[in-house]
Coordinates of C-alpha atoms in Angstrom, one line a residue:
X727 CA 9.6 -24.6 -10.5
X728 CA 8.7 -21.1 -11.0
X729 CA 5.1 -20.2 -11.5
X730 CA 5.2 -17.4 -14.8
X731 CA 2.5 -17.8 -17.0
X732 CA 0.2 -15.0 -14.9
X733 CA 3.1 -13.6 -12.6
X734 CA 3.1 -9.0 -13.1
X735 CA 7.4 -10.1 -13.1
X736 CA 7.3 -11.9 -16.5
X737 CA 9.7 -11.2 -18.4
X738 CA 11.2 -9.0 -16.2
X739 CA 12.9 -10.9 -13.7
X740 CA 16.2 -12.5 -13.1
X741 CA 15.2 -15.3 -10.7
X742 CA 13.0 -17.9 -12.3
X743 CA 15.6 -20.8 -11.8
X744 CA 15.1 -20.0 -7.5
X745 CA 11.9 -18.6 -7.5
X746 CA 9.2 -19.9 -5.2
X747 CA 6.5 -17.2 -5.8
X748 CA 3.0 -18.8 -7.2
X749 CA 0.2 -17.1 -8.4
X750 CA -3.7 -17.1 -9.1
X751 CA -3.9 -18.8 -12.4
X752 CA -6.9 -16.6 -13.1
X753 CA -5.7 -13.3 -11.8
X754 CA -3.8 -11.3 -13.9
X755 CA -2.3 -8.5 -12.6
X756 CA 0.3 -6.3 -14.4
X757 CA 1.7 -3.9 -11.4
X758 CA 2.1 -4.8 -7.3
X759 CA 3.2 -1.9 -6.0
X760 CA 3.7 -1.8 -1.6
X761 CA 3.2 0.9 0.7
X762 CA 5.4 0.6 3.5
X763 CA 6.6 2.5 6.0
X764 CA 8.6 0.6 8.9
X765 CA 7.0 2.8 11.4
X766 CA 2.9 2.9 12.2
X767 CA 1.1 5.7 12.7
X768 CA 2.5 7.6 10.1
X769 CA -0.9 7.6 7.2
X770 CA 0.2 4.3 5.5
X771 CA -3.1 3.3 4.4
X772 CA -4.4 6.6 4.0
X773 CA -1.6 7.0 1.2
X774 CA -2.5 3.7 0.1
X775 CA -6.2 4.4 -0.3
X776 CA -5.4 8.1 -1.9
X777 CA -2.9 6.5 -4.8
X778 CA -5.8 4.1 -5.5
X779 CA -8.8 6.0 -5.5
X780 CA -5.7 8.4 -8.2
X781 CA -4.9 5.8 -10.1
X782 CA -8.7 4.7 -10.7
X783 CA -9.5 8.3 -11.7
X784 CA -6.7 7.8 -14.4
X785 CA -8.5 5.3 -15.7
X786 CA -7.0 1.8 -14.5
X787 CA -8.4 -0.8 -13.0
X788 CA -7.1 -0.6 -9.4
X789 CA -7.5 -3.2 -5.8
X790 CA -5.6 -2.9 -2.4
X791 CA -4.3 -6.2 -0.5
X792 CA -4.5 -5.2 3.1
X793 CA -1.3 -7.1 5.0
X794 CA -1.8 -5.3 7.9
X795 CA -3.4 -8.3 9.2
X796 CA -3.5 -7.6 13.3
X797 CA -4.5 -4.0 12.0
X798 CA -6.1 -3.5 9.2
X799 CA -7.8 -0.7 8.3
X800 CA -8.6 -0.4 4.6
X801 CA -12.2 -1.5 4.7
X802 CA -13.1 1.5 7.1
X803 CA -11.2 3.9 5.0
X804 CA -12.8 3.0 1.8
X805 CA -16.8 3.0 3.8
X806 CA -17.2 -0.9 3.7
X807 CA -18.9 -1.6 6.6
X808 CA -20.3 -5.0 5.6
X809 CA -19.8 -7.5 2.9
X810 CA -20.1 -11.4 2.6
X811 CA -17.4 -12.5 0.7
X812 CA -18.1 -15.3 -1.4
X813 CA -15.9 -18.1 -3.3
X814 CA -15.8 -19.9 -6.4
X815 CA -13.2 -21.8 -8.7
X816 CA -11.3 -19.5 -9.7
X817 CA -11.1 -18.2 -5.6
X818 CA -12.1 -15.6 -2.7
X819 CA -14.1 -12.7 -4.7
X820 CA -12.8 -9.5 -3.1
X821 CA -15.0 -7.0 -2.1
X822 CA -15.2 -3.8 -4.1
X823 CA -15.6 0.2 -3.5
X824 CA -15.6 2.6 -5.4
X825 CA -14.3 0.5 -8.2
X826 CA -11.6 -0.5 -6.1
X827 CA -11.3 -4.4 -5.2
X828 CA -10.6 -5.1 -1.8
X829 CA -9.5 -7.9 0.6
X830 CA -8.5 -7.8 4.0
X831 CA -8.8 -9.9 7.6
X832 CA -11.7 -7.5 8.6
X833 CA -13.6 -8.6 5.8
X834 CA -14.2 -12.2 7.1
X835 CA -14.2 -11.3 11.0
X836 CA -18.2 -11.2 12.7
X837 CA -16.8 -7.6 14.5
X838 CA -14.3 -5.4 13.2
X839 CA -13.0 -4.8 16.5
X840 CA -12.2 -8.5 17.1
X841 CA -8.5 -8.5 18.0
X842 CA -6.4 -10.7 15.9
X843 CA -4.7 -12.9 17.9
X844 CA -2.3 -15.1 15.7
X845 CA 1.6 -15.9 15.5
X846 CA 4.0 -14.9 13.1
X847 CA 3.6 -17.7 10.7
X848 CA -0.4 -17.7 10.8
X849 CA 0.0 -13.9 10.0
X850 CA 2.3 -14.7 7.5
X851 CA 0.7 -17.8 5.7
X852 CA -2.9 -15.3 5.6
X853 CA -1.1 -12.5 3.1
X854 CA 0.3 -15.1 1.3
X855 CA -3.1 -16.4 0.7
X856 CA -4.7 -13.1 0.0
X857 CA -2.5 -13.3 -3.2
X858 CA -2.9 -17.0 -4.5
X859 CA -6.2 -17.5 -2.8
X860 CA -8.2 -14.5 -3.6
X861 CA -9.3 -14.1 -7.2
X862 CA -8.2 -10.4 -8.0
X863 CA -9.2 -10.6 -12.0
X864 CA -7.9 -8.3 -14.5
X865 CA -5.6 -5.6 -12.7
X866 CA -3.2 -2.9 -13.8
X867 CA -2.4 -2.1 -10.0
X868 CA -3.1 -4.1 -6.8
X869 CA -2.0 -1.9 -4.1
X870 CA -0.6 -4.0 -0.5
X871 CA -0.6 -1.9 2.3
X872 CA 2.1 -3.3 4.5
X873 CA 2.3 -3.4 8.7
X874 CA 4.6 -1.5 10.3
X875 CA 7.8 -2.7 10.9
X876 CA 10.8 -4.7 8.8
X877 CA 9.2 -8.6 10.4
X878 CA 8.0 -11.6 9.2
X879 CA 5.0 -10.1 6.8
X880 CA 7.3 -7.9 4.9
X881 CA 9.8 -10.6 4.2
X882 CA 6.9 -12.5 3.1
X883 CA 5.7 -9.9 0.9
X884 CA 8.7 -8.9 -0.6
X885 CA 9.7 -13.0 -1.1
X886 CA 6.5 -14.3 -2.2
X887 CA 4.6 -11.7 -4.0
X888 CA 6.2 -10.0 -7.6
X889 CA 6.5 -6.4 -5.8
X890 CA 6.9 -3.8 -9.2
X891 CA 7.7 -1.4 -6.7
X892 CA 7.8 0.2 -3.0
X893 CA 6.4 3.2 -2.3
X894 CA 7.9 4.9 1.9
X895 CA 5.0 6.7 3.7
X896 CA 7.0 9.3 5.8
X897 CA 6.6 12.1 8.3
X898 CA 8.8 15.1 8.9
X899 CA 10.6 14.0 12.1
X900 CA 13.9 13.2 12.8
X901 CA 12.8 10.0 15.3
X902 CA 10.6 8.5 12.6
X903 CA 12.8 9.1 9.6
X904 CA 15.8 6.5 11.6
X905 CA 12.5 4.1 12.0
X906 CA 11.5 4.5 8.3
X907 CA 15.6 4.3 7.2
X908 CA 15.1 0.8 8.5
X909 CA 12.2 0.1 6.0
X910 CA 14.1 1.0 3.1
X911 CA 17.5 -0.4 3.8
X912 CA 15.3 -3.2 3.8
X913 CA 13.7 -2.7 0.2
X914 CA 17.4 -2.0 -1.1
X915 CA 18.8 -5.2 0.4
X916 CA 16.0 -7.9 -1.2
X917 CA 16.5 -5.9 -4.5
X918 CA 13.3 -4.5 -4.8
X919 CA 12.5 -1.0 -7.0
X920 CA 12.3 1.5 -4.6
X921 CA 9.8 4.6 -6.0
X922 CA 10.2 7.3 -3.8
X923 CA 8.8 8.3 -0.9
X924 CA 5.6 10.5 0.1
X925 CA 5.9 12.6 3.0
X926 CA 2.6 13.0 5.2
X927 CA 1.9 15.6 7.5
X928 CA 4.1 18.1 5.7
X929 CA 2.5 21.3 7.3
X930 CA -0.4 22.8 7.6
X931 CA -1.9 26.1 6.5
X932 CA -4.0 28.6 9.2
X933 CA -7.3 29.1 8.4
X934 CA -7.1 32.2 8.8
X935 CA -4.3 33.9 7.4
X936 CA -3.1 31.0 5.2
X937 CA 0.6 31.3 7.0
X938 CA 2.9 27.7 6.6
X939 CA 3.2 25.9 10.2
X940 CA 5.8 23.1 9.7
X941 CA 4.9 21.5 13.0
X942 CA 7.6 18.7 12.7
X943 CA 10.5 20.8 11.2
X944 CA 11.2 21.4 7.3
X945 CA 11.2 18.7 5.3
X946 CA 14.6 16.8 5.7
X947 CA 16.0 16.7 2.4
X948 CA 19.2 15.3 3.4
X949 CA 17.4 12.5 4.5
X950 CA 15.9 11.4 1.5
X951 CA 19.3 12.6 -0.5
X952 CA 21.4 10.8 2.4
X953 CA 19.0 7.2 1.6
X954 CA 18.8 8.0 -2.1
X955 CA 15.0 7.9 -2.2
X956 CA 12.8 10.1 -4.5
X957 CA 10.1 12.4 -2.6
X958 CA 7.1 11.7 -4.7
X959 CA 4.7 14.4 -2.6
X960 CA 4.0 15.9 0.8
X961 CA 0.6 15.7 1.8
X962 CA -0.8 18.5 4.4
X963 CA -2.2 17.8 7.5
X964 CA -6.0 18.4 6.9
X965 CA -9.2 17.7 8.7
X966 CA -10.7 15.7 5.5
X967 CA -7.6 13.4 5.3
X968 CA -8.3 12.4 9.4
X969 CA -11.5 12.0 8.7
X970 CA -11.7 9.8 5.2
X971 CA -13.0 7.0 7.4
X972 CA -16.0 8.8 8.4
X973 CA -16.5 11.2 5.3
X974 CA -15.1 9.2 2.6
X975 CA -12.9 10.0 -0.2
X976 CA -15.3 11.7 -2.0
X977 CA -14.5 14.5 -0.1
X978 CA -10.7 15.0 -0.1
X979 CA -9.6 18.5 -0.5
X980 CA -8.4 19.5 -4.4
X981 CA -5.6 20.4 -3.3
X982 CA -4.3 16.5 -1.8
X983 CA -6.3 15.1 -5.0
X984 CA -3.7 17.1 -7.0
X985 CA -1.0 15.7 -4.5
X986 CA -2.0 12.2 -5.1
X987 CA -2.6 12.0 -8.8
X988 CA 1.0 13.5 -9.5
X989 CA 1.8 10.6 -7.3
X990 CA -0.1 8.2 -9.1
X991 CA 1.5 9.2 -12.2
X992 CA 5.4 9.2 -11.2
X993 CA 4.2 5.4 -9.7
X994 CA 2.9 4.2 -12.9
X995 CA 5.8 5.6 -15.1
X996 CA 8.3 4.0 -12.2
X997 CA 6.2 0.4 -12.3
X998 CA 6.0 0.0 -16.2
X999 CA 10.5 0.9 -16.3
X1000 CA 12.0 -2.4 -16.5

């Protein structure tokens, strides 16, 4: 029997006579929106963090699932370098920075650099309880920053949490764009709104002269024309986005913060279109 009463697909879905999904009875989130990118390495959860930390400044009330479970990386991103999660009735109590709400694997291991050695299903059974388990409270966006690759966590993702939308994190190269193809042939074939695409590591700009270098080529718009997908942004490759771990988002560049929060704003009017 499908679980509605607190599920961000109310009313808007097709599938409650075969859905399986359940929900937090005492979260209520209105928009789950993924960042995926079928390939690591490419600024995922950078992008995930950035459309955050943009959709907080636009005033809504904003939390990122980390999926990446044998990787994750959000916590360092965001400048949690400790917190003791605690629990009560109505579930886990993320951790929060910045405003932002937070849960991920690294938060309950003793060292962060404590490999994660678990099978598929483990893996799989963990997101799955970061969305029932984890009392996320009143939401407008929880963010999931997927692994890489088209496995058994996305499926899991994309089966058994109400997904509003997919956002593809993307590089200018031809090798990376067949990987990322993958990711959202994927989204298309488990019927799942696909909201465009950001493109990292664009190009950068000399320091000196302020000249274009498009180290990976131009931009490949018959790739995102050929895969019908939407190119939401390119973000520049900059020292203060390889270095948010350590500096923190507080110091982004202007110029990506106004990147981001056009993003933020083409997600949000994508999520809320039936």
């Amino acid at each position: 029997m499908a679980d509605c009463d607190n599920c961000p697909s109310k009313g808007t879905c097709n599938s409650k006579d075969s859905c399986t999904i359940k929900n937090n009875p005492f979260s209520h989130v209105k928009y789950v929106i993924g960042v995926m990118s079928g390939k690591g390495g490419v600024g995922k959860s950078t992008v995930s963090v950035l459309l955050a930390k943009a959709l907080k400044q636009m005033g809504h009330s904003v939390g990122i699932l980390d999926a990446d479970i044998t990787g994750p990386s959000i916590p360092r991103l965001l400048g949690i370098r400790e917190a003791k999660l605690i629990q009560n009735e109505m579930g886990i109590i993320p951790a929060e920075a910045q405003g932002i709400s937070v849960m991920s694997l690294n938060l309950l291991l003793p060292d962060e650099r404590q490999p994660v050695i678990w099978r598929g299903p483990i893996i799989s059974g963990t997101v799955k309880q970061f969305w029932e388990d984890v009392f996320w409270g009143e939401l407008d966006y929880l963010i999931i920053d997927m692994p890489p690759g088209t496995g058994d966590v996305a499926l899991t993702v994309m089966q058994s949490i109400p997904l509003s939308g997919m956002v593809i994190v993307t590089v200018p190269q031809d090798m990376v764009s067949m990987i990322v193809a993958k990711a959202v042939n994927m989204v298309k074939q488990l019927n799942i709104k696909l909201i465009g695409a950001v493109q990292n590591m664009s190009h950068l700009s000399c320091p000196h002269c302020g000249e274009v270098i498009r180290l990976y080529g131009e931009t490949h718009e018959d790739f995102y024309d050929s895969m019908e997908l939407k190119l939401l942004g390119e973000l520049p490759m900059k020292p203060g986005l390889g270095s948010i771990s350590e500096a923190g988002l507080d110091d982004v560049d202007d110029d990506v913060a106004v990147i981001m929060n056009s993003v933020a704003q083409q997600v949000a009017e994508a999520a809320g279109q039936e």
